[in-house]
Amino acid sequence: MLLLLSGPPPPSEVEAGRVVYERCAACHSLEYDRTGPHHCGIFGRRAGSVVGFTYSEAMRNAGITWSRKTLDTFIANPMKAVPGTYMGYAGIEDPTERAQLVD
């Protein structure tokens, strides 16, 4: 996959990411907290740090700052990446789908 540093991903990649994100929408939103915390502004944010959201002790103490790499690792297998997380989701095995989601 080609990563363009000079601008946003092409519309086809954005749409592909939206389709993958639909799996997340049962618990997450970009704009507001649901069962899971909101995702808007996630890059550079410390895991377990959204004020007012109740995280597992494991997530609060994970020491993760969200980046493309840490998010990719986490969504591949959340329970392996942060044992004890409340996020009971098996993850996304396909690296292409993870890249589309992160884009």
mmCIF file of N, CA and C in Angstrom, residues 18-102:
data_model
loop_
_atom_site.group_PDB
_atom_site.id
_atom_site.type_symbol
_atom_site.label_atom_id
_atom_site.label_comp_id
_atom_site.label_asym_id
_atom_site.label_seq_id
_atom_site.Cartn_x
_atom_site.Cartn_y
_atom_site.Cartn_z
ATOM 1 N N ARG A 18 -14.395 3.547 5.600
ATOM 2 C CA ARG A 18 -15.738 3.727 6.185
ATOM 3 C C ARG A 18 -16.464 2.388 6.297
ATOM 4 N N VAL A 19 -16.318 1.562 5.273
ATOM 5 C CA VAL A 19 -16.966 0.250 5.287
ATOM 6 C C VAL A 19 -16.401 -0.594 6.435
ATOM 7 N N VAL A 20 -15.093 -0.585 6.617
ATOM 8 C CA VAL A 20 -14.478 -1.336 7.720
ATOM 9 C C VAL A 20 -14.927 -0.743 9.058
ATOM 10 N N TYR A 21 -15.011 0.584 9.151
ATOM 11 C CA TYR A 21 -15.394 1.234 10.414
ATOM 12 C C TYR A 21 -16.820 0.887 10.839
ATOM 13 N N GLU A 22 -17.651 0.487 9.903
ATOM 14 C CA GLU A 22 -19.021 0.095 10.263
ATOM 15 C C GLU A 22 -19.016 -1.012 11.315
ATOM 16 N N ARG A 23 -17.986 -1.846 11.329
ATOM 17 C CA ARG A 23 -17.869 -2.891 12.351
ATOM 18 C C ARG A 23 -17.648 -2.292 13.734
ATOM 19 N N CYS A 24 -17.044 -1.129 13.771
ATOM 20 C CA CYS A 24 -16.730 -0.463 15.039
ATOM 21 C C CYS A 24 -17.934 0.314 15.581
ATOM 22 N N ALA A 25 -18.838 0.687 14.679
ATOM 23 C CA ALA A 25 -19.919 1.615 15.012
ATOM 24 C C ALA A 25 -20.913 1.075 16.037
ATOM 25 N N ALA A 26 -20.912 -0.209 16.286
ATOM 26 C CA ALA A 26 -21.799 -0.739 17.327
ATOM 27 C C ALA A 26 -21.387 -0.228 18.702
ATOM 28 N N CYS A 27 -20.087 0.077 18.862
ATOM 29 C CA CYS A 27 -19.579 0.503 20.171
ATOM 30 C C CYS A 27 -18.900 1.870 20.153
ATOM 31 N N HIS A 28 -18.467 2.338 18.991
ATOM 32 C CA HIS A 28 -17.689 3.570 18.884
ATOM 33 C C HIS A 28 -18.334 4.553 17.912
ATOM 34 N N SER A 29 -17.973 5.799 18.086
ATOM 35 C CA SER A 29 -18.370 6.881 17.194
ATOM 36 C C SER A 29 -17.158 7.785 17.025
ATOM 37 N N LEU A 30 -17.119 8.528 15.955
ATOM 38 C CA LEU A 30 -16.057 9.517 15.811
ATOM 39 C C LEU A 30 -16.302 10.713 16.721
ATOM 40 N N GLU A 31 -17.561 11.072 16.913
ATOM 41 C CA GLU A 31 -17.903 12.318 17.596
ATOM 42 C C GLU A 31 -18.120 12.215 19.102
ATOM 43 N N TYR A 32 -18.596 11.077 19.589
ATOM 44 C CA TYR A 32 -18.976 11.001 21.000
ATOM 45 C C TYR A 32 -18.725 9.596 21.552
ATOM 46 N N ASP A 33 -18.660 9.502 22.868
ATOM 47 C CA ASP A 33 -18.466 8.217 23.532
ATOM 48 C C ASP A 33 -19.749 7.399 23.463
ATOM 49 N N ARG A 34 -19.570 6.123 23.278
ATOM 50 C CA ARG A 34 -20.678 5.167 23.325
ATOM 51 C C ARG A 34 -20.252 4.096 24.324
ATOM 52 N N THR A 35 -20.427 2.832 24.009
ATOM 53 C CA THR A 35 -19.897 1.763 24.850
ATOM 54 C C THR A 35 -18.380 1.878 24.905
ATOM 55 N N GLY A 36 -17.787 2.287 23.783
ATOM 56 C CA GLY A 36 -16.358 2.562 23.697
ATOM 57 C C GLY A 36 -16.141 4.052 23.525
ATOM 58 N N PRO A 37 -14.925 4.524 23.754
ATOM 59 C CA PRO A 37 -14.642 5.963 23.636
ATOM 60 C C PRO A 37 -14.670 6.440 22.185
ATOM 61 N N HIS A 38 -14.864 7.752 22.011
ATOM 62 C CA HIS A 38 -14.889 8.338 20.664
ATOM 63 C C HIS A 38 -13.512 8.247 20.011
ATOM 64 N N HIS A 39 -13.505 8.263 18.693
ATOM 65 C CA HIS A 39 -12.262 8.093 17.943
ATOM 66 C C HIS A 39 -11.733 9.369 17.315
ATOM 67 N N CYS A 40 -12.489 10.437 17.289
ATOM 68 C CA CYS A 40 -12.004 11.685 16.708
ATOM 69 C C CYS A 40 -10.821 12.197 17.529
ATOM 70 N N GLY A 41 -9.732 12.533 16.854
ATOM 71 C CA GLY A 41 -8.563 13.044 17.552
ATOM 72 C C GLY A 41 -7.731 11.974 18.235
ATOM 73 N N ILE A 42 -7.818 10.747 17.761
ATOM 74 C CA ILE A 42 -7.133 9.642 18.444
ATOM 75 C C ILE A 42 -5.616 9.685 18.289
ATOM 76 N N PHE A 43 -5.108 10.132 17.135
ATOM 77 C CA PHE A 43 -3.653 10.126 16.937
ATOM 78 C C PHE A 43 -2.975 11.128 17.858
ATOM 79 N N GLY A 44 -1.985 10.631 18.587
ATOM 80 C CA GLY A 44 -1.276 11.456 19.554
ATOM 81 C C GLY A 44 -1.899 11.426 20.938
ATOM 82 N N ARG A 45 -3.082 10.838 21.051
ATOM 83 C CA ARG A 45 -3.758 10.740 22.343
ATOM 84 C C ARG A 45 -3.254 9.500 23.084
ATOM 85 N N ARG A 46 -3.114 9.620 24.368
ATOM 86 C CA ARG A 46 -2.694 8.489 25.202
ATOM 87 C C ARG A 46 -3.885 7.558 25.403
ATOM 88 N N ALA A 47 -3.664 6.256 25.276
ATOM 89 C CA ALA A 47 -4.723 5.267 25.493
ATOM 90 C C ALA A 47 -5.260 5.396 26.916
ATOM 91 N N GLY A 48 -6.572 5.276 27.043
ATOM 92 C CA GLY A 48 -7.185 5.332 28.360
ATOM 93 C C GLY A 48 -7.292 6.720 28.945
ATOM 94 N N SER A 49 -7.293 7.752 28.083
ATOM 95 C CA SER A 49 -7.219 9.117 28.610
ATOM 96 C C SER A 49 -8.420 10.009 28.324
ATOM 97 N N VAL A 50 -9.468 9.500 27.684
ATOM 98 C CA VAL A 50 -10.635 10.345 27.422
ATOM 99 C C VAL A 50 -11.322 10.640 28.748
ATOM 100 N N VAL A 51 -11.385 11.905 29.089
ATOM 101 C CA VAL A 51 -11.973 12.338 30.360
ATOM 102 C C VAL A 51 -13.436 11.905 30.430
ATOM 103 N N GLY A 52 -13.785 11.287 31.542
ATOM 104 C CA GLY A 52 -15.163 10.875 31.779
ATOM 105 C C GLY A 52 -15.494 9.484 31.266
ATOM 106 N N PHE A 53 -14.580 8.858 30.528
ATOM 107 C CA PHE A 53 -14.846 7.507 30.036
ATOM 108 C C PHE A 53 -14.233 6.502 31.004
ATOM 109 N N THR A 54 -14.955 5.405 31.263
ATOM 110 C CA THR A 54 -14.490 4.385 32.193
ATOM 111 C C THR A 54 -13.721 3.308 31.433
ATOM 112 N N TYR A 55 -12.426 3.289 31.624
ATOM 113 C CA TYR A 55 -11.545 2.323 30.978
ATOM 114 C C TYR A 55 -11.169 1.215 31.959
ATOM 115 N N SER A 56 -10.720 0.107 31.392
ATOM 116 C CA SER A 56 -10.136 -0.947 32.227
ATOM 117 C C SER A 56 -8.818 -0.432 32.806
ATOM 118 N N GLU A 57 -8.417 -0.998 33.900
ATOM 119 C CA GLU A 57 -7.123 -0.644 34.476
ATOM 120 C C GLU A 57 -6.012 -0.952 33.471
ATOM 121 N N ALA A 58 -6.170 -2.053 32.735
ATOM 122 C CA ALA A 58 -5.168 -2.438 31.738
ATOM 123 C C ALA A 58 -4.985 -1.346 30.684
ATOM 124 N N MET A 59 -6.092 -0.778 30.203
ATOM 125 C CA MET A 59 -5.993 0.272 29.177
ATOM 126 C C MET A 59 -5.425 1.553 29.772
ATOM 127 N N ARG A 60 -5.856 1.916 30.962
ATOM 128 C CA ARG A 60 -5.331 3.133 31.605
ATOM 129 C C ARG A 60 -3.823 3.049 31.818
ATOM 130 N N ASN A 61 -3.322 1.838 32.063
ATOM 131 C CA ASN A 61 -1.909 1.644 32.362
ATOM 132 C C ASN A 61 -1.102 1.086 31.193
ATOM 133 N N ALA A 62 -1.684 1.058 29.998
ATOM 134 C CA ALA A 62 -1.032 0.435 28.848
ATOM 135 C C ALA A 62 0.206 1.197 28.373
ATOM 136 N N GLY A 63 0.247 2.502 28.619
ATOM 137 C CA GLY A 63 1.394 3.290 28.182
ATOM 138 C C GLY A 63 1.459 3.489 26.680
ATOM 139 N N ILE A 64 0.325 3.363 26.015
ATOM 140 C CA ILE A 64 0.265 3.499 24.558
ATOM 141 C C ILE A 64 -0.137 4.928 24.197
ATOM 142 N N THR A 65 0.560 5.491 23.233
ATOM 143 C CA THR A 65 0.110 6.719 22.575
ATOM 144 C C THR A 65 -0.292 6.306 21.173
ATOM 145 N N TRP A 66 -1.512 6.651 20.787
ATOM 146 C CA TRP A 66 -2.053 6.168 19.519
ATOM 147 C C TRP A 66 -1.350 6.808 18.325
ATOM 148 N N SER A 67 -0.858 5.939 17.470
ATOM 149 C CA SER A 67 -0.236 6.306 16.199
ATOM 150 C C SER A 67 -0.727 5.276 15.179
ATOM 151 N N ARG A 68 -0.336 5.424 13.942
ATOM 152 C CA ARG A 68 -0.704 4.425 12.932
ATOM 153 C C ARG A 68 -0.223 3.030 13.374
ATOM 154 N N LYS A 69 1.006 2.958 13.861
ATOM 155 C CA LYS A 69 1.588 1.671 14.230
ATOM 156 C C LYS A 69 0.901 1.066 15.452
ATOM 157 N N THR A 70 0.721 1.858 16.512
ATOM 158 C CA THR A 70 0.111 1.299 17.725
ATOM 159 C C THR A 70 -1.351 0.943 17.500
ATOM 160 N N LEU A 71 -2.057 1.738 16.703
ATOM 161 C CA LEU A 71 -3.456 1.429 16.413
ATOM 162 C C LEU A 71 -3.555 0.164 15.568
ATOM 163 N N ASP A 72 -2.664 0.006 14.590
ATOM 164 C CA ASP A 72 -2.655 -1.197 13.764
ATOM 165 C C ASP A 72 -2.430 -2.437 14.637
ATOM 166 N N THR A 73 -1.465 -2.365 15.531
ATOM 167 C CA THR A 73 -1.175 -3.491 16.427
ATOM 168 C C THR A 73 -2.378 -3.798 17.311
ATOM 169 N N PHE A 74 -2.992 -2.761 17.844
ATOM 170 C CA PHE A 74 -4.132 -2.953 18.742
ATOM 171 C C PHE A 74 -5.328 -3.561 18.018
ATOM 172 N N ILE A 75 -5.686 -3.007 16.859
ATOM 173 C CA ILE A 75 -6.900 -3.515 16.200
ATOM 174 C C ILE A 75 -6.683 -4.881 15.553
ATOM 175 N N ALA A 76 -5.425 -5.301 15.408
ATOM 176 C CA ALA A 76 -5.171 -6.659 14.921
ATOM 177 C C ALA A 76 -5.647 -7.692 15.946
ATOM 178 N N ASN A 77 -5.460 -7.383 17.227
ATOM 179 C CA ASN A 77 -5.871 -8.293 18.299
ATOM 180 C C ASN A 77 -5.872 -7.511 19.616
ATOM 181 N N PRO A 78 -6.959 -6.792 19.903
ATOM 182 C CA PRO A 78 -7.001 -5.934 21.096
ATOM 183 C C PRO A 78 -6.681 -6.653 22.397
ATOM 184 N N MET A 79 -7.192 -7.852 22.564
ATOM 185 C CA MET A 79 -7.000 -8.555 23.833
ATOM 186 C C MET A 79 -5.570 -9.058 24.010
ATOM 187 N N LYS A 80 -4.861 -9.280 22.922
ATOM 188 C CA LYS A 80 -3.446 -9.647 23.003
ATOM 189 C C LYS A 80 -2.592 -8.395 23.210
ATOM 190 N N ALA A 81 -2.948 -7.303 22.530
ATOM 191 C CA ALA A 81 -2.177 -6.063 22.625
ATOM 192 C C ALA A 81 -2.264 -5.455 24.022
ATOM 193 N N VAL A 82 -3.458 -5.519 24.616
ATOM 194 C CA VAL A 82 -3.666 -4.981 25.970
ATOM 195 C C VAL A 82 -4.463 -6.020 26.766
ATOM 196 N N PRO A 83 -3.767 -7.020 27.308
ATOM 197 C CA PRO A 83 -4.471 -8.025 28.115
ATOM 198 C C PRO A 83 -5.231 -7.357 29.260
ATOM 199 N N GLY A 84 -6.494 -7.726 29.367
ATOM 200 C CA GLY A 84 -7.328 -7.142 30.413
ATOM 201 C C GLY A 84 -8.183 -5.986 29.927
ATOM 202 N N THR A 85 -8.071 -5.613 28.647
ATOM 203 C CA THR A 85 -8.917 -4.553 28.112
ATOM 204 C C THR A 85 -10.384 -4.969 28.177
ATOM 205 N N TYR A 86 -11.258 -3.996 28.310
ATOM 206 C CA TYR A 86 -12.696 -4.276 28.274
ATOM 207 C C TYR A 86 -13.164 -4.520 26.844
ATOM 208 N N MET A 87 -12.329 -4.189 25.859
ATOM 209 C CA MET A 87 -12.736 -4.318 24.458
ATOM 210 C C MET A 87 -12.707 -5.794 24.066
ATOM 211 N N GLY A 88 -13.871 -6.412 24.106
ATOM 212 C CA GLY A 88 -13.991 -7.829 23.803
ATOM 213 C C GLY A 88 -14.232 -8.064 22.326
ATOM 214 N N TYR A 89 -13.311 -7.638 21.502
ATOM 215 C CA TYR A 89 -13.420 -7.772 20.052
ATOM 216 C C TYR A 89 -12.220 -8.568 19.577
ATOM 217 N N ALA A 90 -12.439 -9.544 18.715
ATOM 218 C CA ALA A 90 -11.354 -10.423 18.268
ATOM 219 C C ALA A 90 -10.309 -9.710 17.428
ATOM 220 N N GLY A 91 -10.674 -8.605 16.794
ATOM 221 C CA GLY A 91 -9.721 -7.856 15.993
ATOM 222 C C GLY A 91 -9.949 -8.034 14.503
ATOM 223 N N ILE A 92 -9.109 -7.381 13.730
ATOM 224 C CA ILE A 92 -9.169 -7.434 12.273
ATOM 225 C C ILE A 92 -7.869 -8.068 11.795
ATOM 226 N N GLU A 93 -7.945 -9.271 11.289
ATOM 227 C CA GLU A 93 -6.754 -9.998 10.861
ATOM 228 C C GLU A 93 -6.132 -9.425 9.592
ATOM 229 N N ASP A 94 -6.953 -8.980 8.664
ATOM 230 C CA ASP A 94 -6.481 -8.547 7.340
ATOM 231 C C ASP A 94 -5.732 -7.214 7.433
ATOM 232 N N PRO A 95 -4.430 -7.205 7.101
ATOM 233 C CA PRO A 95 -3.653 -5.964 7.194
ATOM 234 C C PRO A 95 -4.144 -4.870 6.245
ATOM 235 N N THR A 96 -4.714 -5.249 5.111
ATOM 236 C CA THR A 96 -5.255 -4.252 4.177
ATOM 237 C C THR A 96 -6.461 -3.562 4.795
ATOM 238 N N GLU A 97 -7.345 -4.319 5.418
ATOM 239 C CA GLU A 97 -8.513 -3.726 6.072
ATOM 240 C C GLU A 97 -8.088 -2.825 7.232
ATOM 241 N N ARG A 98 -7.078 -3.247 7.988
ATOM 242 C CA ARG A 98 -6.594 -2.395 9.084
ATOM 243 C C ARG A 98 -6.040 -1.094 8.537
ATOM 244 N N ALA A 99 -5.280 -1.158 7.465
ATOM 245 C CA ALA A 99 -4.722 0.062 6.862
ATOM 246 C C ALA A 99 -5.835 0.970 6.357
ATOM 247 N N GLN A 100 -6.857 0.405 5.753
ATOM 248 C CA GLN A 100 -7.991 1.202 5.282
ATOM 249 C C GLN A 100 -8.691 1.876 6.454
ATOM 250 N N LEU A 101 -8.867 1.147 7.535
ATOM 251 C CA LEU A 101 -9.512 1.699 8.723
ATOM 252 C C LEU A 101 -8.698 2.848 9.306
ATOM 253 N N VAL A 102 -7.405 2.650 9.445
ATOM 254 C CA VAL A 102 -6.545 3.665 10.017
ATOM 255 C C VAL A 102 -6.491 4.904 9.117
#
